[in-house]
CSV table of C-alpha atoms in Angstrom, one decimal:
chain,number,residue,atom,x,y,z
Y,17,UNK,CA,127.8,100.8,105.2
Y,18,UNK,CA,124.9,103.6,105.8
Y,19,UNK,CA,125.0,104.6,110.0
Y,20,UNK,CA,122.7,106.7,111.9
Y,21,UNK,CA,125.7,108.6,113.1
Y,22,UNK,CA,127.5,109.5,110.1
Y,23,UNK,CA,124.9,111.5,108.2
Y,24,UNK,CA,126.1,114.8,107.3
Y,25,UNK,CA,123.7,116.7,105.9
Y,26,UNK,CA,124.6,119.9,104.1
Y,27,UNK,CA,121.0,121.6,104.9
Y,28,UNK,CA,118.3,121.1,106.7
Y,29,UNK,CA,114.5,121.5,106.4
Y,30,UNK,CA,112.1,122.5,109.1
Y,31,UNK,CA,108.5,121.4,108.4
Y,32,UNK,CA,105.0,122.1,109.7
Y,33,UNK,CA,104.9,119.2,111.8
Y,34,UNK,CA,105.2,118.8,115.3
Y,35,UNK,CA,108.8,121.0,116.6
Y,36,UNK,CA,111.1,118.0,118.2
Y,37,UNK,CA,112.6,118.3,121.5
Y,38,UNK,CA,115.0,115.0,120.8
Y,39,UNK,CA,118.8,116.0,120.7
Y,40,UNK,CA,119.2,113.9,117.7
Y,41,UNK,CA,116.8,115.9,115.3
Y,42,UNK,CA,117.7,119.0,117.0
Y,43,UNK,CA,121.5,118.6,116.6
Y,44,UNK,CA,121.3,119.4,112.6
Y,45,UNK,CA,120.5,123.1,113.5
Y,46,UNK,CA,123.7,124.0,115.5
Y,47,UNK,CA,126.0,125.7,113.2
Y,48,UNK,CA,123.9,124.9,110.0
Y,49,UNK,CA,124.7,127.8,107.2
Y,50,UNK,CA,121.5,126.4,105.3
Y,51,UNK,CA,118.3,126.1,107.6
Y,52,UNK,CA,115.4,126.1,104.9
Y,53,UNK,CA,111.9,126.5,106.6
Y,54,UNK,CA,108.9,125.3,105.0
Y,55,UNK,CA,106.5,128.6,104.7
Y,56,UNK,CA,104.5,128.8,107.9
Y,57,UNK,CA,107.0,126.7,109.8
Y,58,UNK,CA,109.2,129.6,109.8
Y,59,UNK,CA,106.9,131.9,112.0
Y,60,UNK,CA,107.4,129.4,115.2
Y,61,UNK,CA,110.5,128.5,114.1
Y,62,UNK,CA,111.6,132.1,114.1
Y,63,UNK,CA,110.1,132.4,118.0
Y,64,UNK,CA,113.7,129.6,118.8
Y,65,UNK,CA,116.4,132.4,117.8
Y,66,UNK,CA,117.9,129.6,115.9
Y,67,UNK,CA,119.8,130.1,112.2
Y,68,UNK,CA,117.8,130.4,109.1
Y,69,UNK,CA,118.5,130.4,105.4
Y,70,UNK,CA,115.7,130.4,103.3
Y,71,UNK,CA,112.0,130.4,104.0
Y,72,UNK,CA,110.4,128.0,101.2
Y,73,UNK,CA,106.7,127.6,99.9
Y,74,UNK,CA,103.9,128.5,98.4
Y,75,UNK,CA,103.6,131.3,100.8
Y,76,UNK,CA,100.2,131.1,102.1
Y,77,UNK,CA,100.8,130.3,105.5
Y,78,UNK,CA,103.4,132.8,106.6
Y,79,UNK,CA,102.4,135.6,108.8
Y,80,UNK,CA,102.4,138.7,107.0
Y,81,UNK,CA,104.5,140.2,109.3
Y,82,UNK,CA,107.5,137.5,108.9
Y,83,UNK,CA,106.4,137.8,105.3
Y,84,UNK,CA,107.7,141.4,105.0
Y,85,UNK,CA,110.4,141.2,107.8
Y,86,UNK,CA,112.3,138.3,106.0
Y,87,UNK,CA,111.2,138.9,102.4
Y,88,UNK,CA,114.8,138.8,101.2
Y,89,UNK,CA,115.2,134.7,101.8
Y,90,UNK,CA,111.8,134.4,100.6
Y,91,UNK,CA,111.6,131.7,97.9
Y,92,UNK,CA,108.0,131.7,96.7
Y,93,UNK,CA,107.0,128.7,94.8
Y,94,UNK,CA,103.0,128.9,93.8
Y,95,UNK,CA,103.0,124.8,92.1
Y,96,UNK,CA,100.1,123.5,93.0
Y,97,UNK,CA,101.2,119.6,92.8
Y,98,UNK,CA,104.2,119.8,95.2
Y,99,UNK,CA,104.1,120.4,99.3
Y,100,UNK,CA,106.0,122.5,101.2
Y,101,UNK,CA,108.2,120.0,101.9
Y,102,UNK,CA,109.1,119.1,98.2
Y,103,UNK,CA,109.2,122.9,97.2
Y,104,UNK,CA,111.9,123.5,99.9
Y,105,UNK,CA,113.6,119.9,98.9
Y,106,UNK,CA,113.5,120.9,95.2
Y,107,UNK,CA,115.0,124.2,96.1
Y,108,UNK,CA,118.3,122.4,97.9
Y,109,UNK,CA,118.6,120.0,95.0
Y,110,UNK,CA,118.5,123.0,92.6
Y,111,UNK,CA,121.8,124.7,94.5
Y,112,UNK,CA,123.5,121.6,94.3
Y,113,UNK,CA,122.9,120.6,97.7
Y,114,UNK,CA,121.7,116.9,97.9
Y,115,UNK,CA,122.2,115.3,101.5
Y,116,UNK,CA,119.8,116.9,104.0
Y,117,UNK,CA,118.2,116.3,107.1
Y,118,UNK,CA,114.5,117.0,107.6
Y,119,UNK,CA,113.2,117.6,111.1
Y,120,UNK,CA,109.2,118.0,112.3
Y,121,UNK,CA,108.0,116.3,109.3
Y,122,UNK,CA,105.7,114.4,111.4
Y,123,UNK,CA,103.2,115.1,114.2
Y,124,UNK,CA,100.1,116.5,114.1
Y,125,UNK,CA,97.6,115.7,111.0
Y,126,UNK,CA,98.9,112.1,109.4
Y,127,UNK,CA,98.3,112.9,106.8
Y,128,UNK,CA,100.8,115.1,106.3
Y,129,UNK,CA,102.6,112.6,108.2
Y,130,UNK,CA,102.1,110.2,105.7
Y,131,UNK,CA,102.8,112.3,102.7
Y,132,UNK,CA,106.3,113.5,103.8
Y,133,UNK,CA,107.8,110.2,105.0
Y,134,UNK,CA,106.6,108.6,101.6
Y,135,UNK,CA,108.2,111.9,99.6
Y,136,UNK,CA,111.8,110.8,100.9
Y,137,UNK,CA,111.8,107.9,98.1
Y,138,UNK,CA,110.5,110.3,95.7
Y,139,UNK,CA,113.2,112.3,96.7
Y,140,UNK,CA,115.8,109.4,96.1
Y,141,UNK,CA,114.9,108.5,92.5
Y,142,UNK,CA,115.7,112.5,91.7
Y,143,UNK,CA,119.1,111.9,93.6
Y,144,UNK,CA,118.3,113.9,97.1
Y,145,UNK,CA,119.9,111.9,100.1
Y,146,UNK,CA,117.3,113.2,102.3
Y,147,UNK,CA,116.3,111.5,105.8
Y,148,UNK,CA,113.8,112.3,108.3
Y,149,UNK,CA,114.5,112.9,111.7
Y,150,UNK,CA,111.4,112.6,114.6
Y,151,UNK,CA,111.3,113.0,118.7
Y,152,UNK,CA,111.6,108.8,118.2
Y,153,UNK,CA,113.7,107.5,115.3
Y,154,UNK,CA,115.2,108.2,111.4
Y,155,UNK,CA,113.3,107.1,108.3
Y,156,UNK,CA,116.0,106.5,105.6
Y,157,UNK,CA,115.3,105.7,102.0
Y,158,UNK,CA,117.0,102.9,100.2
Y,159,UNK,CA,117.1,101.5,97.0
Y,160,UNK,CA,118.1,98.0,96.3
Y,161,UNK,CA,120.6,96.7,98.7
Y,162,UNK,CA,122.5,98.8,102.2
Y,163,UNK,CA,123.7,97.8,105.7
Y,164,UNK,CA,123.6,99.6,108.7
Y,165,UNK,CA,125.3,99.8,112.1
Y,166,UNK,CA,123.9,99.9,115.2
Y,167,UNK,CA,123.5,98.5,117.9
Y,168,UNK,CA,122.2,95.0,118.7
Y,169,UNK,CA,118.3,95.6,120.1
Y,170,UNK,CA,117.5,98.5,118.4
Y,171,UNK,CA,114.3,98.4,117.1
Y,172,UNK,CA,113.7,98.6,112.9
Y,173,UNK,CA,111.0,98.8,110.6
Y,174,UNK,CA,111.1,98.6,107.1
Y,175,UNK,CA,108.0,99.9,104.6
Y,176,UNK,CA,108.3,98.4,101.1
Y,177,UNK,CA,107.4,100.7,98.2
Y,178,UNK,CA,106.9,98.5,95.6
Y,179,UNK,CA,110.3,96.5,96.4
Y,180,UNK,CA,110.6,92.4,96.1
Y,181,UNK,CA,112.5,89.7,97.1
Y,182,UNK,CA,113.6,91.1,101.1
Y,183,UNK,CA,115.9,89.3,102.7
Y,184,UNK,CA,118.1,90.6,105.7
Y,185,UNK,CA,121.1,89.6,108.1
Y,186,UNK,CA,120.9,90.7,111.6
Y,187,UNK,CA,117.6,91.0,112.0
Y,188,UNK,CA,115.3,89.3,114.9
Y,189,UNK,CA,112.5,88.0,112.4
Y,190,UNK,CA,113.2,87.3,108.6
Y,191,UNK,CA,111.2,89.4,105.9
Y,192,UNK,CA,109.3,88.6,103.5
Y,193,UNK,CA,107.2,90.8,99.9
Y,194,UNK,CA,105.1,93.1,102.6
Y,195,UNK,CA,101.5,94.0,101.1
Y,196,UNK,CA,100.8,96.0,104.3
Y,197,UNK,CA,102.7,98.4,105.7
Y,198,UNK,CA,102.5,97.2,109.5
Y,199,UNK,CA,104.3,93.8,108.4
Y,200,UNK,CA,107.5,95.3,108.5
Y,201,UNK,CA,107.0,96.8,111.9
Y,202,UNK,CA,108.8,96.4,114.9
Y,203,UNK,CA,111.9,94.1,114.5
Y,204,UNK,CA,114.8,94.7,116.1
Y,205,UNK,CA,118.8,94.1,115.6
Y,206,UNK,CA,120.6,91.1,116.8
Y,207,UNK,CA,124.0,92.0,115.9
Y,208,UNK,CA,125.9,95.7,115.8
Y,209,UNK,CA,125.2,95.9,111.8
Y,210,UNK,CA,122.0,94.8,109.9
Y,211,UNK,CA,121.8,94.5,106.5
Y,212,UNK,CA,119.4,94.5,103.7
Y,213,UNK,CA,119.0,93.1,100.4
Y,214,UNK,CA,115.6,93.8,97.7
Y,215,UNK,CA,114.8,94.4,94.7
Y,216,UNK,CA,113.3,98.0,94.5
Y,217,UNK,CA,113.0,101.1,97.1
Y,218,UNK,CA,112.0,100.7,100.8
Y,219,UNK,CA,112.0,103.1,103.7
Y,220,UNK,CA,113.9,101.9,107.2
Y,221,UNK,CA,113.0,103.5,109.7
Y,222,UNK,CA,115.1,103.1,113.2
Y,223,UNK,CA,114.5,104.0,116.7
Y,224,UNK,CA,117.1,106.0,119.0
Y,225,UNK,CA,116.3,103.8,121.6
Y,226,UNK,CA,116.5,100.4,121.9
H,14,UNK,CA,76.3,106.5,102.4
H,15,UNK,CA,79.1,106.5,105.3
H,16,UNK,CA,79.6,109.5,107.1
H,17,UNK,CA,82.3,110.8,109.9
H,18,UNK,CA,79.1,111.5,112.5
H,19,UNK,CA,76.6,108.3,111.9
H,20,UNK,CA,79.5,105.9,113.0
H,21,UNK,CA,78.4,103.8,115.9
H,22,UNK,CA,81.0,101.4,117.5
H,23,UNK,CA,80.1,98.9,120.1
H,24,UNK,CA,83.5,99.3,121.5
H,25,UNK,CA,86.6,101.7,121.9
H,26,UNK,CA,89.9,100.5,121.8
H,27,UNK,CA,92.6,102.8,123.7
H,28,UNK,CA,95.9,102.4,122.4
H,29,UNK,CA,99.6,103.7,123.7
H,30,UNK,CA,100.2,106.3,121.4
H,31,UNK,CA,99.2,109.7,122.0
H,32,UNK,CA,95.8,110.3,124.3
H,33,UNK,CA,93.3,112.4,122.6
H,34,UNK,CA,92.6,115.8,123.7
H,35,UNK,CA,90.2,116.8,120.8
H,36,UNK,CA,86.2,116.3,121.4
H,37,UNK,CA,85.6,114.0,118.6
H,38,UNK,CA,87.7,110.8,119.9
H,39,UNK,CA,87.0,111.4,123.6
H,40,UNK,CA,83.4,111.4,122.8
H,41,UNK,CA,83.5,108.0,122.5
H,42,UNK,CA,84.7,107.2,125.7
H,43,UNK,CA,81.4,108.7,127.4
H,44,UNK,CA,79.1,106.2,128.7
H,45,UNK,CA,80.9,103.7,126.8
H,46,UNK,CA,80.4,99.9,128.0
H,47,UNK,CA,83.3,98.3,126.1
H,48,UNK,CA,86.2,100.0,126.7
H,49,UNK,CA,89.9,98.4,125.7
H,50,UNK,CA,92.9,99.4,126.6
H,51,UNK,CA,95.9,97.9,125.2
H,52,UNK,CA,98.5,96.3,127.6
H,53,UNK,CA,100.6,99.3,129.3
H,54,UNK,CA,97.8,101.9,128.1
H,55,UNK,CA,96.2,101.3,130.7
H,56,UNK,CA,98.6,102.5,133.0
H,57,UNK,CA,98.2,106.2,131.8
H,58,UNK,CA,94.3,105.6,131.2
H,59,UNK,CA,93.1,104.6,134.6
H,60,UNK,CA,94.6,107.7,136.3
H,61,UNK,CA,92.0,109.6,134.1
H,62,UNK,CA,89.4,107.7,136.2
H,63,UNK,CA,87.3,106.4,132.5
H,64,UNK,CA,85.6,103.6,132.2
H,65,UNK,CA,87.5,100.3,131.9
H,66,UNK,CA,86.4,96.8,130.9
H,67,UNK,CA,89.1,94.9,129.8
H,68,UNK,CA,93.0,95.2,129.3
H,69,UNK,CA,93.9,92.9,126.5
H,70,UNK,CA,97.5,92.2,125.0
H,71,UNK,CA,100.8,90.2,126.0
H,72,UNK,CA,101.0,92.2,129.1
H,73,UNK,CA,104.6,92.9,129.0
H,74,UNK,CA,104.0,96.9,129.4
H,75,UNK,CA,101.4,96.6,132.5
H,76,UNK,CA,102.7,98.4,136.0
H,77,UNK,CA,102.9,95.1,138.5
H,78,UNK,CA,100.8,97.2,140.6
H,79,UNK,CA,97.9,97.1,138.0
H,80,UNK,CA,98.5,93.3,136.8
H,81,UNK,CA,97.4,92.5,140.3
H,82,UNK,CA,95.1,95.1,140.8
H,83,UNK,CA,93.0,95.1,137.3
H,84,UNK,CA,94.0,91.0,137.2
H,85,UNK,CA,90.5,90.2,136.9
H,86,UNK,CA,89.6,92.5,133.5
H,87,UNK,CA,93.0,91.3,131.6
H,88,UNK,CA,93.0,89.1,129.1
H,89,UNK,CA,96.6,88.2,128.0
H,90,UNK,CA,97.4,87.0,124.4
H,91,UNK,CA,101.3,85.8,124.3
H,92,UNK,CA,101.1,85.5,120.1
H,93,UNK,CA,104.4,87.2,119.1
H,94,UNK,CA,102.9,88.0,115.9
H,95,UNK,CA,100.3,90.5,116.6
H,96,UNK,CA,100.4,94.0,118.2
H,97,UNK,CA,97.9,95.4,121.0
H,98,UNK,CA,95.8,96.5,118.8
H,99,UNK,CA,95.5,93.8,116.7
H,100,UNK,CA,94.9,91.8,120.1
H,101,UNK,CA,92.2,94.0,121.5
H,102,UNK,CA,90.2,94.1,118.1
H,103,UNK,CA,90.4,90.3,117.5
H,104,UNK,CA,89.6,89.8,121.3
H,105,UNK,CA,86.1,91.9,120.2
H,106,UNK,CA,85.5,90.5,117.4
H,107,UNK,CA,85.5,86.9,119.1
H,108,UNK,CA,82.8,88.5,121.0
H,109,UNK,CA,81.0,89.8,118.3
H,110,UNK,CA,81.9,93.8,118.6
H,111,UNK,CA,82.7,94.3,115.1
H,112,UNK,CA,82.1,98.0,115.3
H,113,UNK,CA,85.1,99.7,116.8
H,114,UNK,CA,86.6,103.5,117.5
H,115,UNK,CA,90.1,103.2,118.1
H,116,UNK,CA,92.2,106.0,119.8
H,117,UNK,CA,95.5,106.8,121.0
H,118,UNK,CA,96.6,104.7,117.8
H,119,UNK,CA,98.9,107.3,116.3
H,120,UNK,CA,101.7,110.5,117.7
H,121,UNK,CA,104.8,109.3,119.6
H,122,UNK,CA,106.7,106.3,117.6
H,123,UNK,CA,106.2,106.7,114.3
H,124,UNK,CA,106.6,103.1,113.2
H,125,UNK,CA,103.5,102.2,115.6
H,126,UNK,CA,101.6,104.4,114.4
H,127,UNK,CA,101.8,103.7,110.6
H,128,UNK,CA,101.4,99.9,111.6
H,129,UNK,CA,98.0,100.8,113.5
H,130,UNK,CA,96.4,102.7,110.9
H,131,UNK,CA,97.1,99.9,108.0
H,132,UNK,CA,96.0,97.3,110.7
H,133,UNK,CA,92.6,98.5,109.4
H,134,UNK,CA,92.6,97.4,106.2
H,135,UNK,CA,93.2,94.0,108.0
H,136,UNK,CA,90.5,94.1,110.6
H,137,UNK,CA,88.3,94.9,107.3
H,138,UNK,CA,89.2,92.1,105.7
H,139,UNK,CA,87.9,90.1,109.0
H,140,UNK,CA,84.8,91.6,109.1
H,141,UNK,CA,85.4,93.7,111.8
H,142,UNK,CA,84.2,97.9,111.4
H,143,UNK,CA,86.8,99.8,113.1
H,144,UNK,CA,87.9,103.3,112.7
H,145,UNK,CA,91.5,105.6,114.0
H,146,UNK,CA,89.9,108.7,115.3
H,147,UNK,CA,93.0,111.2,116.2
H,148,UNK,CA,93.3,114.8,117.5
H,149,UNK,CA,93.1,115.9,113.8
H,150,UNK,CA,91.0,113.3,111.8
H,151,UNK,CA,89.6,110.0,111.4
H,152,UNK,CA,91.0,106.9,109.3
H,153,UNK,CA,87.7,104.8,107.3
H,154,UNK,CA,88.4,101.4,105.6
H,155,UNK,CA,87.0,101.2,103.1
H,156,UNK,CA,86.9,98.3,100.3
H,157,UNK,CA,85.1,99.1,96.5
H,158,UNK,CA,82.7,102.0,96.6
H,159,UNK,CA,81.5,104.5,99.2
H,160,UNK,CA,80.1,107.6,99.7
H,161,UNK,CA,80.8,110.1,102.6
H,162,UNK,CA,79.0,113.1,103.8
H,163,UNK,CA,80.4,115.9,104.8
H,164,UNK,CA,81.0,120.0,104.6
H,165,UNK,CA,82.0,121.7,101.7
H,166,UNK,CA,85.8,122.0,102.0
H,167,UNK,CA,86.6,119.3,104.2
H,168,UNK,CA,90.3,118.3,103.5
H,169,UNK,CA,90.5,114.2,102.4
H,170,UNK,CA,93.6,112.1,101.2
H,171,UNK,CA,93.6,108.8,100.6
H,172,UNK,CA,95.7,105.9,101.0
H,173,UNK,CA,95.9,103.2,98.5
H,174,UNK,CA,96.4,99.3,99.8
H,175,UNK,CA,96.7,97.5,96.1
H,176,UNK,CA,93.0,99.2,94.7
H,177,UNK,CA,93.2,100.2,91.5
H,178,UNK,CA,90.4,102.3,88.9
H,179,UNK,CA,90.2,105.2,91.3
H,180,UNK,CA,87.7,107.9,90.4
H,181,UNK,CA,85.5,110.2,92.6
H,182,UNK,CA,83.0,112.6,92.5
H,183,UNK,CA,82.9,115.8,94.8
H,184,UNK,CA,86.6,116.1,95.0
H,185,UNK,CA,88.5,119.2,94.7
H,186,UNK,CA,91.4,117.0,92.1
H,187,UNK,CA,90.8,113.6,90.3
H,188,UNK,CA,92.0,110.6,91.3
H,189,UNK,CA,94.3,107.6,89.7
H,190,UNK,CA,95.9,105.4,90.8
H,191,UNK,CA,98.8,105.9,93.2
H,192,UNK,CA,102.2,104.5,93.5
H,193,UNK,CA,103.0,106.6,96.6
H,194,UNK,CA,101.3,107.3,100.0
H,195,UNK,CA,101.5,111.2,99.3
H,196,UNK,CA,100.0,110.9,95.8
H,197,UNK,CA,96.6,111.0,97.7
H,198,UNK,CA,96.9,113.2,100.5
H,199,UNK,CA,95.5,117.0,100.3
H,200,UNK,CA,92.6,116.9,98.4
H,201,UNK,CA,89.6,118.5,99.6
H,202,UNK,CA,85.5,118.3,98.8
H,203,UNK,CA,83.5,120.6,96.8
H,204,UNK,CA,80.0,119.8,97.9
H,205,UNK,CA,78.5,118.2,101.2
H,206,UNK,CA,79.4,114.7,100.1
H,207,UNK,CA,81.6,112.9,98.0
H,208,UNK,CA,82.1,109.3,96.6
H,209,UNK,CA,84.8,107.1,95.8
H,210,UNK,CA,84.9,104.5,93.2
H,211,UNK,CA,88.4,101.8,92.8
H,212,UNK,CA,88.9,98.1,92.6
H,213,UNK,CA,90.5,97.2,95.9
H,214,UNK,CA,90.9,98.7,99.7
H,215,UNK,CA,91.9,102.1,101.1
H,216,UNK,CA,91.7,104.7,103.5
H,217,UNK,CA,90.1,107.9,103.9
H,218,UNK,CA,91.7,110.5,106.2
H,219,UNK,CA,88.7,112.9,106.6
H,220,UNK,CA,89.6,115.8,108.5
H,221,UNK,CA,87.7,117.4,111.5
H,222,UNK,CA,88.1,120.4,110.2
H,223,UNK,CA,88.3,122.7,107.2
């Protein structure tokens, strides 16, 4: 059974996006040993006082002050076909930690929106438990089959990634093979636990508030 | 040959996600005849004293005070089926305003706002012209073919709906076709135009700026 509540993430990243000022997202940074920051992030993310670890990227957005202040948990990766986001991922997975939280990944340009909610199944299939926590909800990647508690009226959307054959329990309104992403929008929970079944990976995204 | 400053909608649609603050989608709103808010939208619109014409949706959102108030310019749509959006473009299109900006689609909930911007490819498919302008960008539909003019080194991605055979000309990296939203996201042009050819619908995320 996956919850909201019981995620324990070992690290988590701090993207570009817009800075959350929900409790839940926030939460992950008290007491965290492993705060990585995705390259420019880190100069406003610096301006908090919170903990950092690592400051991960290709570099080209950090203030050249920060740059030289915090050089020594500089990790500089120049690759070209990977965002921030996946460089700083990569870099957790690499030190053996796989279950992480990622916080102000959206906000701001969509596009960048887009790109790192869809980069948590990419994530999966190279064995990274990553989720992504906004100001509104959790986006969690799953493969195949999972339940969830929570409870009854929250509000759930599910985004297919190539995945067949849906079919849920607890849900308000049945699903169905989605060829858009809205048609998996905005149902909601009619028991304490939902669960899922599909062939293939989905992302299921669920609101704070009911 | 499209372009991001040639577009000229018949209608704006005003949705409940975050209101504008950039020049490009409150432009629209100037001297605009057909203006649309969606259901409790309107709420937070009217105190900026813009035009109104009509509130359109199931009217579950609406203060009392403006149910009664604006009672004459709603048009209320119960089908569970359908969002705001979807409501207020259909509710055009029956009217023959097939060209539409749409604003306030995306920010806040993240699951509404991934809904609204592949609600597009839908309105496309129903003959209706309508286009997400954010704070950052603006969403096209596009089906087949198209050409777009605009700066060197204006930042595109885009987002696949089942098209296939993608190639383009003027972009800073090829094309193919993608099996993940990020796969097109962050590519940029080389000249003052650029043109897309693929089998099948998308979206271009043009960028306002560079």
């Amino acid at each position: 059974m996956l919850s909201v509540n019981d995620f324990k993430p070992e690290a988590v990243i701090v993207g570009a996006g817009e800075f959350p000022s929900h409790p839940i997202p926030l939460k992950w940074l008290e007491g965290c040993q492993r705060v990585v920051c995705c390259d420019g992030a880190a100069d406003r993310y610096l301006e908090t006082g919170m903990p950092i670890w690592r400051i991960v990227g290709d570099c080209d957005s950090l203030s050249p002050e920060n740059s030289l202040r915090y050089a020594p948990i500089i990790r500089r990766f120049a690759d070209q076909e990977t965002n921030d986001q996946t460089k700083a991922a990569l870099y957790l997975h690499g030190k053996g930690y796989n279950h992480i939280a990622i916080i102000a990944a959206t906000g701001m340009r969509e596009d960048h929106t887009l790109g790192n909610i869809s980069l948590l199944i990419d994530y999966m299939r190279q064995g990274i438990d990553a989720r992504i926590y906004t100001d509104y909800g959790v986006f969690i990647p799953v493969s195949g089959n999972a339940s969830f508690r929570c409870p009854a009226g929250t509000r759930v959307s599910i985004f297919s990634f190539g995945a067949t054959k849906f079919r849920a329990e607890g849900l308000r309104y049945p699903l169905h093979d989605f060829t858009s992403w809205w048609q998996g929008t905005l149902n909601d929970t009619v028991n304490d636990d939902f669960s899922i079944e599909a062939d293939g990976d989905y992302l299921v995204f669920i609101n704070y508030e009911k």
